[in-house]
Amino acid sequence: MTAGADPESGGVADRGRVQSVDRALRLLRAVSDASPEGATLSELAAVCGLNKATAWRLLGSLADRGMVDRDPSNQRFLIGFDLLRMASSAGYDGLVRRSQPILDRVCAATGETTDVAVVRPGGVAFVAEAVPPTVLAVSWLGREIPMHASSAGRAVLAWLPEGEARARLHAPLDAYTPVTVHDVDALVAEFAQVRKDGYAACAGEMEPTLNGVSAPVFRPGDQRPYAVMNIWGPTQRVPVSRFDELGGIAAEAARELSAELARPHP
């Protein structure tokens, strides 16, 4: 196939570029530039000057490789976690860079594992972490966990409009342990208290021996959680009696990270 061949079949574009690759990269950029809620197929096709069939085919390939995600609750496309993970490992992700000093300081002050997680269509995924040197803990980096069974997920859901929160709680919800709250109405009923406290807590609902607290992180001008600050550990180190103390620390760290994200960086 020669330069200028049919772009719909993945031909080679002018100046030696492969048009299908070029168009896929333009779609990735458009998804990245979209609002935090993502963008629809029609919006992305229009921005990139593609027909919807071509955009759908390319987005499907990108989704298969983890480069984009499609939120089943609203059919919007977001940057995929595999791409986010690659950016983080390469040191380009601003959230990871700006959060790591805060994580290190909170970890040292509390003696517990501290993470930052980002909001994904199916849950929350951990992208940055600080672990005390005296604690043997399994790293959760790169792991995506469900919203309903984690303090991180609840810290997101509590600050969303109720209708959207319910849409993200895809019933039936799995019960990972005997104490997992998996009733949607019961979960929604907790959110007013979570907002009042400024943090969410979870005791043994994802893993029976792990407890945690989490607080939302916001980007400038956005009232929807962009990320979550988490402090967690085994039940003997993070008992329910420490939730108020650690929850307050998580909330303060989340506010600091939100302010850091608002500052211009070179």
Coordinates of C-alpha atoms in Angstrom, one line a residue:
M1 CA 0.0 0.0 0.0
T2 CA 1.3 3.4 -0.9
A3 CA 1.2 6.8 0.7
G4 CA -2.2 8.4 0.5
A5 CA -4.0 5.0 0.6
D6 CA -7.5 4.6 2.1
P7 CA -7.1 5.7 5.8
E8 CA -10.1 3.6 6.8
S9 CA -8.1 0.5 6.1
G10 CA -5.1 1.6 8.0
G11 CA -3.1 2.8 5.1
V12 CA 0.0 5.0 5.1
A13 CA -0.6 8.7 5.3
D14 CA 1.3 11.5 3.7
R15 CA 4.9 12.0 4.8
G16 CA 5.2 8.4 5.8
R17 CA 2.7 8.5 8.7
V18 CA 0.3 5.6 9.2
Q19 CA -3.1 7.3 9.2
S20 CA -4.8 4.8 11.5
V21 CA -2.1 5.3 14.1
D22 CA -2.2 9.1 13.7
R23 CA -6.0 9.1 14.1
A24 CA -5.8 6.8 17.2
L25 CA -3.3 9.2 18.7
R26 CA -5.6 12.2 18.0
L27 CA -8.4 10.3 19.7
L28 CA -6.2 9.7 22.7
R29 CA -5.4 13.4 22.9
A30 CA -9.1 14.3 22.6
V31 CA -10.0 11.9 25.4
S32 CA -7.2 13.4 27.5
D33 CA -8.4 16.9 26.8
A34 CA -12.0 16.1 27.7
S35 CA -13.7 17.0 31.0
P36 CA -13.1 14.7 34.0
E37 CA -16.3 12.8 33.1
G38 CA -14.9 11.9 29.7
A39 CA -16.3 12.4 26.3
T40 CA -18.9 10.6 24.1
L41 CA -18.2 8.8 20.8
S42 CA -20.0 11.6 18.9
E43 CA -18.0 14.3 20.7
L44 CA -14.7 12.6 20.0
A45 CA -15.5 11.9 16.4
A46 CA -16.5 15.6 15.9
V47 CA -13.3 16.9 17.6
C48 CA -11.1 14.6 15.5
G49 CA -12.9 15.1 12.2
L50 CA -13.8 11.4 12.0
N51 CA -17.0 9.6 11.1
K52 CA -18.4 7.7 14.1
A53 CA -17.8 4.2 12.6
T54 CA -14.1 4.9 12.3
A55 CA -13.8 6.5 15.7
W56 CA -15.7 3.6 17.3
R57 CA -13.4 1.1 15.6
L58 CA -10.2 2.9 16.8
L59 CA -11.6 3.5 20.3
G60 CA -12.4 -0.2 20.5
S61 CA -8.8 -1.1 19.7
L62 CA -7.5 1.4 22.2
A63 CA -9.9 0.0 24.8
D64 CA -8.7 -3.5 24.1
R65 CA -5.1 -2.4 24.9
G66 CA -6.1 -0.5 28.1
M67 CA -5.4 2.9 26.5
V68 CA -9.0 4.1 27.1
D69 CA -11.9 3.1 29.3
R70 CA -15.6 3.3 28.5
D71 CA -17.8 4.2 31.5
P72 CA -20.8 1.8 31.3
S73 CA -22.9 4.2 33.3
N74 CA -22.8 7.0 30.7
Q75 CA -20.9 5.5 27.7
R76 CA -18.2 8.2 28.0
F77 CA -14.6 7.5 27.2
L78 CA -11.7 8.2 29.6
I79 CA -8.0 7.7 29.5
G80 CA -7.3 4.1 30.4
F81 CA -5.4 3.0 33.4
D82 CA -2.7 1.1 31.5
L83 CA -1.8 4.4 29.8
L84 CA -1.9 6.2 33.2
R85 CA 0.3 3.5 34.7
M86 CA 2.9 3.9 31.8
A87 CA 2.9 7.6 32.3
S88 CA 3.4 7.2 36.0
S89 CA 6.2 4.8 35.6
A90 CA 7.9 7.1 33.2
G91 CA 7.7 10.0 35.7
Y92 CA 5.4 12.2 33.6
D93 CA 2.2 12.0 35.6
G94 CA 1.7 15.3 37.5
L95 CA -0.5 13.7 40.1
V96 CA 2.1 11.2 41.1
R97 CA 4.9 13.7 41.2
R98 CA 2.9 16.2 43.3
S99 CA 1.4 13.6 45.6
Q100 CA 4.6 11.6 46.5
P101 CA 6.1 14.2 48.9
I102 CA 2.7 14.4 50.7
L103 CA 2.4 10.6 50.8
D104 CA 5.9 10.2 52.2
R105 CA 5.3 12.8 55.0
V106 CA 1.9 11.3 56.0
C107 CA 3.4 7.8 56.0
A108 CA 6.2 8.9 58.2
A109 CA 3.8 10.7 60.6
T110 CA 1.3 7.9 60.9
G111 CA 3.5 4.8 60.5
E112 CA 0.9 3.4 58.0
T113 CA 0.8 2.8 54.3
T114 CA -0.5 5.8 52.3
D115 CA -1.8 5.8 48.7
V116 CA -3.3 8.0 46.1
A117 CA -6.0 6.4 43.9
V118 CA -7.7 7.7 40.8
V119 CA -11.3 7.4 39.8
R120 CA -11.9 4.8 37.1
P121 CA -15.2 3.6 35.5
G122 CA -15.2 0.4 37.4
G123 CA -13.7 1.5 40.7
V124 CA -10.6 3.2 41.9
A125 CA -7.0 2.4 41.0
F126 CA -3.9 3.1 43.0
V127 CA -1.2 5.1 41.3
A128 CA 1.2 6.3 44.0
E129 CA 2.2 4.8 47.4
A130 CA 4.4 5.2 50.5
V131 CA 5.0 2.3 52.7
P132 CA 6.7 2.4 56.2
P133 CA 10.0 0.5 56.1
T134 CA 9.0 -1.5 59.1
V135 CA 5.8 -2.7 57.6
L136 CA 5.6 -5.7 55.3
A137 CA 2.7 -4.8 53.0
V138 CA 1.7 -6.0 49.6
S139 CA 1.8 -3.1 47.1
W140 CA -1.6 -2.1 45.7
L141 CA 0.0 0.0 42.9
G142 CA -1.8 -0.7 39.6
R143 CA -4.6 -2.5 41.3
E144 CA -8.2 -1.5 40.7
I145 CA -10.7 -2.2 43.4
P146 CA -14.5 -1.8 43.5
M147 CA -16.0 1.4 44.9
H148 CA -18.6 -0.1 47.3
A149 CA -16.2 -2.2 49.3
S150 CA -13.4 0.3 49.9
S151 CA -13.1 3.6 51.7
A152 CA -11.4 5.1 48.6
G153 CA -14.5 4.3 46.5
R154 CA -16.9 5.7 49.1
A155 CA -14.9 8.9 49.3
V156 CA -15.7 9.3 45.6
L157 CA -19.3 8.2 45.7
A158 CA -20.2 10.4 48.6
W159 CA -19.3 13.6 46.7
L160 CA -21.1 12.6 43.5
P161 CA -24.8 13.5 42.7
E162 CA -26.9 10.7 44.2
G163 CA -28.1 9.6 40.8
E164 CA -24.6 9.2 39.5
A165 CA -23.4 7.4 42.6
R166 CA -26.2 4.9 42.2
A167 CA -25.3 4.4 38.6
R168 CA -21.8 3.5 39.6
L169 CA -23.0 1.0 42.1
H170 CA -23.9 -1.8 39.6
A171 CA -26.1 -4.2 41.5
P172 CA -25.8 -6.9 42.5
L173 CA -22.7 -5.9 44.4
D174 CA -20.2 -8.5 45.5
A175 CA -19.8 -9.4 49.2
Y176 CA -16.0 -9.9 49.6
T177 CA -16.2 -10.6 53.3
P178 CA -19.0 -11.3 55.8
V179 CA -19.2 -7.6 56.7
T180 CA -19.2 -6.1 53.1
V181 CA -22.0 -3.6 52.7
H182 CA -23.5 -4.6 49.4
D183 CA -27.0 -3.0 49.5
V184 CA -27.1 0.1 47.4
D185 CA -29.6 2.0 49.6
A186 CA -27.6 1.3 52.7
L187 CA -24.4 2.6 51.0
V188 CA -26.1 5.8 49.8
A189 CA -27.6 6.4 53.3
E190 CA -24.0 6.6 54.6
F191 CA -22.8 9.3 52.3
A192 CA -24.2 12.3 54.2
Q193 CA -22.2 11.3 57.2
V194 CA -19.1 10.7 55.1
R195 CA -19.4 14.3 53.7
K196 CA -19.9 15.6 57.2
D197 CA -16.9 13.8 58.6
G198 CA -14.7 14.7 55.5
Y199 CA -13.5 11.2 55.0
A200 CA -14.8 7.7 54.4
A201 CA -13.9 4.6 56.3
C202 CA -14.0 0.9 55.6
A203 CA -13.4 -2.0 58.1
G204 CA -12.6 -5.4 56.7
E205 CA -15.0 -5.1 53.7
M206 CA -12.5 -5.8 50.9
E207 CA -10.0 -7.8 52.8
P208 CA -11.0 -9.1 56.3
T209 CA -7.8 -8.1 57.9
L210 CA -7.5 -4.6 56.4
N211 CA -9.0 -1.3 57.5
G212 CA -8.7 2.1 55.8
V213 CA -9.8 5.7 55.6
S214 CA -9.9 8.0 52.6
A215 CA -10.6 11.6 51.6
P216 CA -11.4 13.1 48.2
V217 CA -9.0 15.2 46.2
F218 CA -10.4 17.9 43.8
R219 CA -8.9 19.7 40.8
P220 CA -9.3 23.5 40.5
G221 CA -12.9 24.5 39.7
D222 CA -14.2 20.9 39.8
Q223 CA -16.6 19.7 42.5
R224 CA -16.2 16.1 41.6
P225 CA -13.4 14.0 43.2
Y226 CA -10.4 13.6 40.9
A227 CA -8.4 11.4 43.2
V228 CA -8.5 10.0 46.7
M229 CA -6.0 10.1 49.6
N230 CA -5.9 6.8 51.5
I231 CA -4.4 5.6 54.8
W232 CA -4.7 1.9 55.5
G233 CA -3.3 -1.1 57.2
P234 CA -4.0 -4.3 59.1
T235 CA -6.7 -4.2 61.7
Q236 CA -4.3 -4.4 64.6
R237 CA -2.5 -1.3 63.4
V238 CA -5.5 0.6 62.0
P239 CA -8.4 -0.3 64.4
V240 CA -11.7 1.5 64.2
S241 CA -10.6 3.5 67.2
R242 CA -8.0 5.3 65.0
F243 CA -10.5 6.2 62.2
D244 CA -11.1 9.7 63.5
E245 CA -7.4 10.5 63.9
L246 CA -6.4 9.0 60.6
G247 CA -9.4 10.3 58.8
G248 CA -8.6 13.8 59.8
I249 CA -5.0 13.4 58.6
A250 CA -6.2 11.9 55.3
A251 CA -8.6 14.8 54.8
E252 CA -5.9 17.4 55.5
A253 CA -3.5 15.7 53.1
A254 CA -6.2 15.6 50.5
R255 CA -6.8 19.3 50.9
E256 CA -3.1 19.9 50.5
L257 CA -2.9 17.8 47.4
S258 CA -5.9 19.6 45.9
A259 CA -4.1 23.0 46.6
E260 CA -1.0 21.6 45.0
L261 CA -2.8 20.6 41.9
A262 CA -4.1 24.1 41.6
R263 CA -0.6 25.7 41.6
P264 CA 1.1 26.2 38.3
H265 CA 4.1 24.0 37.8
P266 CA 6.9 24.4 35.3

